[in-house]
Short mmCIF file of C-alpha atoms and ligand atoms in Angstrom, two decimals:
data_model
loop_
_atom_site.label_atom_id
_atom_site.label_comp_id
_atom_site.label_asym_id
_atom_site.label_seq_id
_atom_site.Cartn_x
_atom_site.Cartn_y
_atom_site.Cartn_z
CA UNK A 1 -63.81 -0.59 1.45
CA UNK A 2 -64.90 -2.82 4.06
CA UNK A 3 -62.62 -4.07 7.47
CA UNK A 4 -62.32 -8.29 4.96
CA UNK A 5 -61.28 -6.18 1.24
CA UNK A 6 -59.04 -4.82 3.01
CA UNK A 7 -57.36 -7.44 4.48
CA UNK A 8 -57.29 -9.98 1.70
CA UNK A 9 -55.29 -6.84 -0.57
CA UNK A 10 -52.94 -6.81 2.36
CA UNK A 11 -52.65 -10.56 2.22
CA UNK A 12 -52.12 -10.27 -1.42
CA UNK A 13 -49.65 -7.20 -1.29
CA UNK A 14 -48.09 -9.90 1.69
CA UNK A 15 -47.88 -12.85 -1.63
CA UNK A 16 -46.35 -10.45 -3.95
CA UNK A 17 -44.02 -9.60 -2.04
CA UNK A 18 -42.60 -12.96 -0.52
CA UNK A 19 -42.87 -14.46 -4.49
CA UNK A 20 -41.11 -11.23 -5.38
CA UNK A 21 -38.12 -11.78 -3.27
CA UNK A 22 -38.06 -15.79 -3.60
CA UNK A 23 -37.68 -15.02 -7.56
CA UNK A 24 -34.92 -12.74 -6.45
CA UNK A 25 -33.18 -15.14 -4.10
CA UNK A 26 -33.52 -17.11 -6.90
CA UNK A 27 -31.98 -15.41 -9.81
CA UNK A 28 -28.84 -14.78 -6.94
CA UNK A 29 -28.25 -17.97 -6.95
CA UNK A 30 -28.58 -18.52 -11.10
CA UNK A 31 -24.48 -19.96 -11.50
CA UNK A 32 -22.31 -17.90 -13.44
CA UNK A 33 -21.50 -18.41 -17.50
CA UNK A 34 -20.27 -17.76 -21.05
CA UNK A 35 -24.29 -17.37 -22.08
CA UNK A 36 -25.06 -15.17 -18.99
CA UNK A 37 -22.24 -13.31 -18.49
CA UNK A 38 -23.71 -10.02 -19.90
CA UNK A 39 -26.31 -9.80 -18.69
CA UNK A 40 -25.37 -10.84 -14.85
CA UNK A 41 -23.44 -7.70 -13.38
CA UNK A 42 -21.66 -9.56 -10.83
CA UNK A 43 -17.68 -9.81 -11.02
CA UNK A 44 -14.92 -10.89 -8.83
CA UNK A 45 -15.99 -8.47 -5.99
CA UNK A 46 -18.90 -9.84 -5.53
CA UNK A 47 -18.24 -13.83 -5.64
CA UNK A 48 -15.40 -12.76 -3.12
CA UNK A 49 -17.17 -10.38 -1.08
CA UNK A 50 -16.79 -12.47 2.85
CA UNK A 51 -13.36 -13.16 1.88
CA UNK A 52 -10.80 -10.12 1.05
CA UNK A 53 -11.61 -7.78 -1.22
CA UNK A 54 -10.48 -7.58 -5.15
CA UNK A 55 -8.28 -5.05 -6.81
CA UNK A 56 -5.99 -3.89 -9.13
CA UNK A 57 -3.06 -1.85 -10.61
CA UNK A 58 -4.49 0.83 -13.02
CA UNK A 59 -2.76 3.51 -14.85
CA UNK A 60 -4.63 6.96 -15.36
CA UNK A 61 -5.90 5.14 -19.22
CA UNK A 62 -7.27 2.57 -17.24
CA UNK A 63 -9.90 4.85 -15.70
CA UNK A 64 -12.15 5.41 -19.68
CA UNK A 65 -14.17 3.42 -21.68
CA UNK A 66 -14.29 -0.66 -21.85
CA UNK A 67 -11.51 -1.11 -19.01
CA UNK A 68 -13.20 2.04 -16.48
CA UNK A 69 -16.43 -0.12 -16.61
CA UNK A 70 -14.75 -3.81 -16.38
CA UNK A 71 -12.28 -2.68 -13.22
CA UNK A 72 -15.94 -1.15 -11.98
CA UNK A 73 -17.70 -4.21 -12.05
CA UNK A 74 -14.83 -6.71 -10.61
CA UNK A 75 -12.34 -4.59 -8.37
CA UNK A 76 -13.15 -2.38 -5.29
CA UNK A 77 -9.55 -1.77 -4.48
CA UNK A 78 -7.10 -0.05 -6.42
CA UNK A 79 -3.55 0.20 -6.93
CA UNK A 80 -1.40 3.09 -8.79
CA UNK A 81 0.68 0.84 -10.49
CA UNK A 82 3.02 3.73 -10.56
CA UNK A 83 1.75 6.95 -9.46
CA UNK A 84 2.62 7.06 -6.17
CA UNK A 85 6.25 5.11 -6.43
CA UNK A 86 8.81 8.85 -5.39
CA UNK A 87 9.85 10.03 -8.94
CA UNK A 88 6.53 9.96 -9.81
CA UNK A 89 5.45 12.53 -6.80
CA UNK A 90 8.27 14.22 -5.94
CA UNK A 91 10.88 14.14 -9.46
CA UNK A 92 12.96 17.01 -7.70
CA UNK A 93 12.98 17.78 -4.10
CA UNK A 94 9.85 19.89 -2.92
CA UNK A 95 7.87 19.63 -6.09
CA UNK A 96 5.20 17.23 -5.61
CA UNK A 97 3.01 15.74 -8.87
CA UNK A 98 -0.10 14.87 -8.02
CA UNK A 99 -1.78 14.64 -11.31
CA UNK A 100 -2.02 11.22 -12.01
CA UNK A 101 -2.60 9.78 -8.32
CA UNK A 102 -5.39 12.19 -7.30
CA UNK A 103 -7.35 11.15 -10.71
CA UNK A 104 -6.52 7.99 -9.10
CA UNK A 105 -7.52 8.23 -5.79
CA UNK A 106 -11.16 10.43 -6.93
CA UNK A 107 -12.03 7.57 -9.61
CA UNK A 108 -11.97 5.25 -6.52
CA UNK A 109 -13.61 7.50 -4.60
CA UNK A 110 -16.19 7.83 -6.57
CA UNK A 111 -16.52 4.02 -7.62
CA UNK A 112 -16.40 3.43 -3.94
CA UNK A 113 -13.33 1.34 -4.24
CA UNK A 114 -10.56 1.13 -1.59
CA UNK A 115 -7.04 2.15 -2.17
CA UNK A 116 -4.58 0.55 -1.46
CA UNK A 117 -1.11 2.66 -1.61
CA UNK A 118 2.10 1.82 -3.33
CA UNK A 119 4.87 2.70 -2.37
CA UNK A 120 6.76 4.88 0.30
CA UNK A 121 10.38 3.93 -0.30
CA UNK A 122 12.17 1.64 -2.96
CA UNK A 123 15.33 0.73 -4.88
CA UNK A 124 13.93 1.45 -7.66
CA UNK A 125 11.73 4.82 -9.27
CA UNK A 126 13.41 7.05 -7.00
CA UNK A 127 15.31 10.47 -8.19
CA UNK A 128 18.75 10.16 -7.41
CA UNK A 129 18.54 13.83 -5.18
CA UNK A 130 17.56 11.48 -2.59
CA UNK A 131 20.81 10.02 -2.79
CA UNK A 132 22.88 13.47 -3.67
CA UNK A 133 24.34 16.11 -0.57
CA UNK A 134 24.65 19.30 -1.22
CA UNK A 135 29.01 19.40 -2.22
CA UNK A 136 28.01 16.71 -4.93
CA UNK A 137 28.79 14.05 -2.85
CA UNK A 138 26.91 11.24 -1.20
CA UNK A 139 24.47 12.39 0.73
CA UNK A 140 24.72 11.86 4.53
CA UNK A 141 22.95 9.36 6.63
CA UNK A 142 20.52 12.18 8.52
CA UNK A 143 20.02 14.22 5.22
CA UNK A 144 18.95 11.32 3.99
CA UNK A 145 16.53 10.54 6.21
CA UNK A 146 15.24 13.46 6.57
CA UNK A 147 14.37 13.51 3.32
CA UNK A 148 12.73 10.37 3.28
CA UNK A 149 10.52 12.03 6.55
CA UNK A 150 9.02 14.72 4.22
CA UNK A 151 8.57 12.74 1.08
CA UNK A 152 6.78 10.35 3.23
CA UNK A 153 4.76 12.92 5.56
CA UNK A 154 4.50 14.97 2.57
CA UNK A 155 2.25 11.65 0.60
CA UNK A 156 0.66 9.50 3.38
CA UNK A 157 -1.37 13.02 4.60
CA UNK A 158 -2.03 13.84 1.21
CA UNK A 159 -4.93 11.01 0.77
CA UNK A 160 -4.59 10.80 4.33
CA UNK A 161 -7.97 8.73 5.62
CA UNK A 162 -9.10 7.91 1.91
CA UNK A 163 -5.53 5.43 1.39
CA UNK A 164 -6.22 2.60 4.30
CA UNK A 165 -2.75 0.73 3.81
CA UNK A 166 0.50 1.56 2.32
CA UNK A 167 2.62 -0.40 1.87
CA UNK A 168 5.93 1.55 3.48
CA UNK A 169 9.38 -0.68 2.32
CA UNK A 170 9.88 -2.73 -1.37
CA UNK A 171 12.27 -4.99 -1.81
CA UNK A 172 15.05 -4.98 0.75
CA UNK A 173 16.16 -8.56 0.96
CA UNK A 174 18.58 -9.62 -1.45
CA UNK A 175 18.27 -11.84 -4.80
CA UNK A 176 21.22 -14.18 -3.27
CA UNK A 177 20.14 -16.68 -0.97
CA UNK A 178 23.93 -16.04 0.58
CA UNK A 179 22.90 -12.20 1.25
CA UNK A 180 20.65 -10.78 3.86
CA UNK A 181 19.05 -7.36 3.32
CA UNK A 182 20.19 -5.42 -0.94
CA UNK A 183 22.36 -3.40 -1.17
CA UNK A 184 20.60 -0.25 -2.19
CA UNK A 185 21.86 3.21 -2.19
CA UNK A 186 19.33 2.88 0.83
CA UNK A 187 21.03 0.56 3.11
CA UNK A 188 23.80 1.47 1.52
CA UNK A 189 24.25 5.23 3.59
CA UNK A 190 21.46 4.91 5.99
CA UNK A 191 21.88 0.89 7.45
CA UNK A 192 18.73 -0.44 8.33
CA UNK A 193 17.97 1.03 10.07
CA UNK A 194 15.91 3.59 6.47
CA UNK A 195 13.57 0.02 6.89
CA UNK A 196 12.30 1.36 10.93
CA UNK A 197 12.74 4.57 10.30
CA UNK A 198 9.90 4.26 7.23
CA UNK A 199 7.48 2.36 8.84
CA UNK A 200 7.50 5.17 11.90
CA UNK A 201 7.39 8.22 9.49
CA UNK A 202 3.92 6.51 7.88
CA UNK A 203 3.06 6.17 11.66
CA UNK A 204 3.11 9.79 12.34
CA UNK A 205 1.76 10.56 9.14
CA UNK A 206 -1.52 8.74 9.55
CA UNK A 207 -1.98 6.53 12.69
CA UNK A 208 -5.06 4.71 10.98
CA UNK A 209 -2.65 3.34 7.61
CA UNK A 210 -2.48 0.00 7.51
CA UNK A 211 1.38 0.08 7.69
CA UNK A 212 2.72 -3.34 4.96
CA UNK A 213 6.30 -4.43 3.86
CA UNK A 214 5.84 -5.87 0.06
CA UNK A 215 9.08 -8.09 -1.63
CA UNK A 216 8.24 -10.58 -4.35
CA UNK A 217 9.54 -14.80 -4.44
CA UNK A 218 8.67 -14.72 -0.71
CA UNK A 219 6.64 -18.51 -1.84
CA UNK A 220 10.76 -19.42 -2.31
CA UNK A 221 11.45 -21.41 0.82
CA UNK A 222 15.53 -19.39 1.41
CA UNK A 223 13.71 -16.14 1.02
CA UNK A 224 10.12 -16.69 2.73
CA UNK A 225 13.94 -17.53 5.60
CA UNK A 226 14.75 -14.33 4.84
CA UNK A 227 11.77 -12.33 4.95
CA UNK A 228 10.24 -14.12 7.79
CA UNK A 229 13.99 -12.77 10.00
CA UNK A 230 12.99 -9.43 8.71
CA UNK A 231 9.68 -9.47 9.79
CA UNK A 232 9.92 -10.99 12.97
CA UNK A 233 13.03 -8.03 14.43
CA UNK A 234 10.79 -5.40 13.37
CA UNK A 235 8.11 -6.57 15.32
CA UNK A 236 10.62 -7.46 18.40
CA UNK A 237 11.29 -3.78 18.23
CA UNK A 238 7.65 -2.86 17.96
CA UNK A 239 7.69 -1.24 14.74
CA UNK A 240 4.05 -0.27 13.34
CA UNK A 241 3.60 -3.15 11.14
CA UNK A 242 0.85 -4.26 10.42
CA UNK A 243 1.22 -6.88 7.19
CA UNK A 244 3.19 -8.20 4.59
CA UNK A 245 2.57 -7.79 1.10
CA UNK A 246 3.54 -11.23 -0.78
CA UNK A 247 3.87 -9.51 -4.40
CA UNK A 248 3.12 -12.67 -6.59
CA UNK A 249 4.15 -12.32 -9.79
CA UNK A 250 3.97 -15.94 -10.43
CA UNK A 251 4.11 -18.38 -12.99
CA UNK A 252 2.23 -21.16 -14.11
CA UNK A 253 5.90 -23.46 -12.86
CA UNK A 254 5.37 -22.16 -9.50
CA UNK A 255 4.57 -21.49 -5.90
CA UNK A 256 3.95 -24.71 -5.43
CA UNK A 257 0.58 -25.41 -2.60
CA UNK A 258 2.67 -27.08 0.12
CA UNK A 259 5.58 -23.94 -0.63
CA UNK A 260 2.61 -21.32 -0.64
CA UNK A 261 0.61 -21.90 2.03
CA UNK A 262 3.75 -22.86 4.41
CA UNK A 263 4.97 -19.22 2.89
CA UNK A 264 1.06 -17.67 4.65
CA UNK A 265 2.03 -19.86 8.10
CA UNK A 266 4.90 -18.52 8.76
CA UNK A 267 4.33 -14.94 7.91
CA UNK A 268 0.87 -14.69 9.86
CA UNK A 269 2.55 -16.81 12.91
CA UNK A 270 3.77 -13.18 14.28
CA UNK A 271 0.60 -11.54 14.01
CA UNK A 272 1.05 -10.00 11.05
CA UNK A 273 -2.06 -10.57 8.70
CA UNK A 274 -1.89 -10.77 5.26
CA UNK A 275 -1.52 -9.24 1.82
CA UNK A 276 -0.99 -10.51 -1.91
CA UNK A 277 -0.27 -7.36 -4.19
CA UNK A 278 0.52 -8.02 -7.26
CA UNK A 279 -1.31 -10.93 -8.04
CA UNK A 280 -0.36 -12.33 -12.20
CA UNK A 281 0.13 -15.58 -13.35
CA UNK A 282 3.36 -15.94 -15.95
CA UNK A 283 3.30 -17.65 -19.38
CA UNK A 284 7.18 -18.24 -18.69
CA UNK A 285 9.16 -19.52 -16.02
CA UNK A 286 10.48 -16.48 -13.55
CA UNK A 287 13.48 -14.88 -15.00
CA UNK A 288 14.94 -10.96 -13.83
CA UNK A 289 17.30 -10.70 -15.62
CA UNK A 290 16.76 -8.10 -18.43
CA UNK A 291 17.62 -10.16 -22.70
CA UNK A 292 16.30 -9.68 -25.91
CA UNK A 293 13.88 -12.77 -27.57
CA UNK A 294 15.34 -15.85 -28.69
CA UNK A 295 14.57 -16.00 -32.53
CA UNK A 296 13.04 -19.90 -31.66
CA UNK A 297 10.55 -18.47 -29.19
CA UNK A 298 7.65 -18.67 -28.53
CA UNK A 299 4.93 -16.10 -27.43
CA UNK A 300 1.90 -17.92 -28.89
CA UNK A 301 -0.58 -18.25 -25.65
CA UNK A 302 -1.60 -22.48 -26.94
CA UNK A 303 -5.09 -24.51 -25.22
CA UNK A 304 -2.38 -26.37 -23.77
CA UNK A 305 -0.40 -23.23 -22.01
CA UNK A 306 -3.87 -21.93 -21.02
CA UNK A 307 -4.84 -24.78 -19.08
CA UNK A 308 -1.71 -24.95 -17.01
CA UNK A 309 -2.64 -21.90 -15.89
CA UNK A 310 -5.66 -21.80 -15.23
CA UNK A 311 -5.83 -24.55 -12.83
CA UNK A 312 -2.44 -22.81 -11.50
CA UNK A 313 -4.78 -19.62 -11.07
CA UNK A 314 -7.63 -22.48 -9.48
CA UNK A 315 -5.08 -23.80 -6.28
CA UNK A 316 -3.65 -20.05 -5.45
CA UNK A 317 -8.02 -18.48 -5.01
CA UNK A 318 -8.44 -22.52 -3.81
CA UNK A 319 -5.59 -21.60 -0.99
CA UNK A 320 -5.95 -18.39 -0.48
CA UNK A 321 -10.10 -19.53 1.12
CA UNK A 322 -8.83 -21.40 3.17
CA UNK A 323 -6.44 -19.14 4.75
CA UNK A 324 -8.72 -16.62 4.75
CA UNK A 325 -8.85 -15.65 7.79
CA UNK A 326 -5.16 -13.74 7.64
CA UNK A 327 -5.66 -12.43 3.96
CA UNK A 328 -6.98 -9.54 3.96
CA UNK A 329 -7.09 -8.21 -0.05
CA UNK A 330 -5.36 -10.23 -3.17
CA UNK A 331 -5.13 -7.91 -6.37
CA UNK A 332 -4.30 -8.09 -9.38
CA UNK A 333 -1.03 -6.40 -11.66
CA UNK A 334 -3.00 -5.00 -14.59
CA UNK A 335 -6.05 -5.30 -15.55
CA UNK A 336 -5.96 -7.65 -19.24
CA UNK A 337 -3.75 -9.36 -21.58
CA UNK A 338 -4.09 -6.08 -23.36
CA UNK A 339 -1.31 -4.77 -21.81
CA UNK A 340 1.45 -6.58 -18.56
CA UNK A 341 3.96 -5.38 -18.00
CA UNK A 342 5.33 -8.22 -18.42
CA UNK A 343 4.92 -8.25 -21.93
CA UNK A 344 8.01 -5.94 -22.08
CA UNK A 345 9.77 -7.56 -18.75
CA UNK A 346 12.14 -9.02 -18.43
CA UNK A 347 12.46 -9.81 -22.55
CA UNK A 348 11.47 -7.85 -24.69
CA UNK A 349 9.34 -8.33 -27.59
CA UNK A 350 8.04 -11.24 -25.74
CA UNK A 351 3.88 -10.94 -25.02
CA UNK A 352 2.97 -12.68 -21.59
CA UNK A 353 -0.67 -13.18 -21.18
CA UNK A 354 -1.04 -13.25 -17.20
CA UNK A 355 -4.45 -11.74 -16.11
CA UNK A 356 -7.66 -13.06 -15.57
CA UNK A 357 -9.47 -10.92 -18.80
CA UNK A 358 -8.09 -11.36 -22.62
CA UNK A 359 -7.13 -8.71 -24.18
CA UNK A 360 -11.30 -8.05 -25.37
CA UNK A 361 -11.81 -7.91 -22.39
CA UNK A 362 -13.39 -11.49 -21.64
CA UNK A 363 -12.73 -13.24 -19.49
CA UNK A 364 -10.40 -16.45 -19.12
CA UNK A 365 -10.52 -20.47 -18.10
CA UNK A 366 -8.92 -19.66 -15.39
CA UNK A 367 -11.92 -16.57 -14.53
CA UNK A 368 -14.54 -19.50 -14.43
CA UNK A 369 -12.45 -21.82 -11.81
CA UNK A 370 -11.85 -18.90 -9.15
CA UNK A 371 -15.68 -17.54 -9.56
CA UNK A 372 -16.27 -20.76 -9.11
CA UNK A 373 -16.46 -22.92 -5.89
CA UNK A 374 -19.42 -23.39 -3.65
CA UNK A 375 -19.74 -19.63 -1.53
CA UNK A 376 -20.19 -19.52 2.20
C1 GLA B 401 7.42 -4.57 -8.40
C2 GLA B 401 7.31 -3.25 -7.53
C3 GLA B 401 5.64 -2.70 -8.99
C4 GLA B 401 6.30 -2.89 -10.59
C5 GLA B 401 6.94 -4.63 -10.52
C6 GLA B 401 6.72 -4.73 -12.39
O1 GLA B 401 7.13 -5.75 -8.26
O2 GLA B 401 7.13 -3.76 -6.64
O3 GLA B 401 5.15 -1.70 -8.90
O4 GLA B 401 6.68 -1.84 -10.63
O5 GLA B 401 7.81 -4.91 -9.54
O6 GLA B 401 5.61 -3.35 -12.96
#
């Protein structure tokens, strides 16, 4: 081949390459719609890659079949719904049960999914042996803190370098606005010291892990202010805390945008990062006390309710994007409306539809609302 032929061949190759790149870019800009959803493989994590990671809470049973495929497509962060709680991991003193937690961790690692640990200290799903002393009477403060330290060290060290963030303490603020701390067994025995200690133990065990305080109704002004008071004190005492987890068990009725923004601004003014750790959007007003479903109570998911829910999802994600500098993750609590903890809680037998995917794992209206925005 002479030099001229060689050069024109080279030029031809360059032109073809440029055209291919242009075509590829055009394909990337194609909007994802209901019509191309099956072929267009992008998911939530791709649309939000310049904002924050998008997570999901799972059980072992979600990690196979169609749910596993949905998780891999849409999420780049995972939380164990129950498998890492105190009761699940250490049902008896010194007896650790790692099976479910390990399988979630290995699923995440083999699919390049980040892991949020949940949780190291809570008043629920904690076995009673923690609070009982050798004589059968209540454990001393010293013994309780020693058990807390052993638990936290064992768990955090096992997943060191794999779990990048932990919910260290969950829900210590009381539901009653007139009270401050929840009167849990932790509090009765150790006072507020157990909160500080839990963060210190977690930091000792893995100095790299990001440590969070996690709670619900964090946007209601009266609860927000009590949580802020606690976080401020922790920061002033130099407790190793990196952020606050706002659970975001919300509904089509709350929070308002004003309350959501005020909460984000108030917590982040302390220099803390914010993660929305347990997002779902109930179609019913918030209730806490368990009860039976009333005979006249409808659980039909009407088009009007779906539209209200989509609007609420749109509002909260518009707000999340606005505060992307301080928000580092948004995690959904459960995969789809096929199963949600809200089907049973707090009203037994009442179906709820709080997530982005329906029982057939297809995207709902709310999904389209939150992925269609002008991406940066
Ligand atoms: C709280 C806990 C979660 C979970 C939900 C209900 O928000 O932090 O671990 O138990 O309640 O599913």
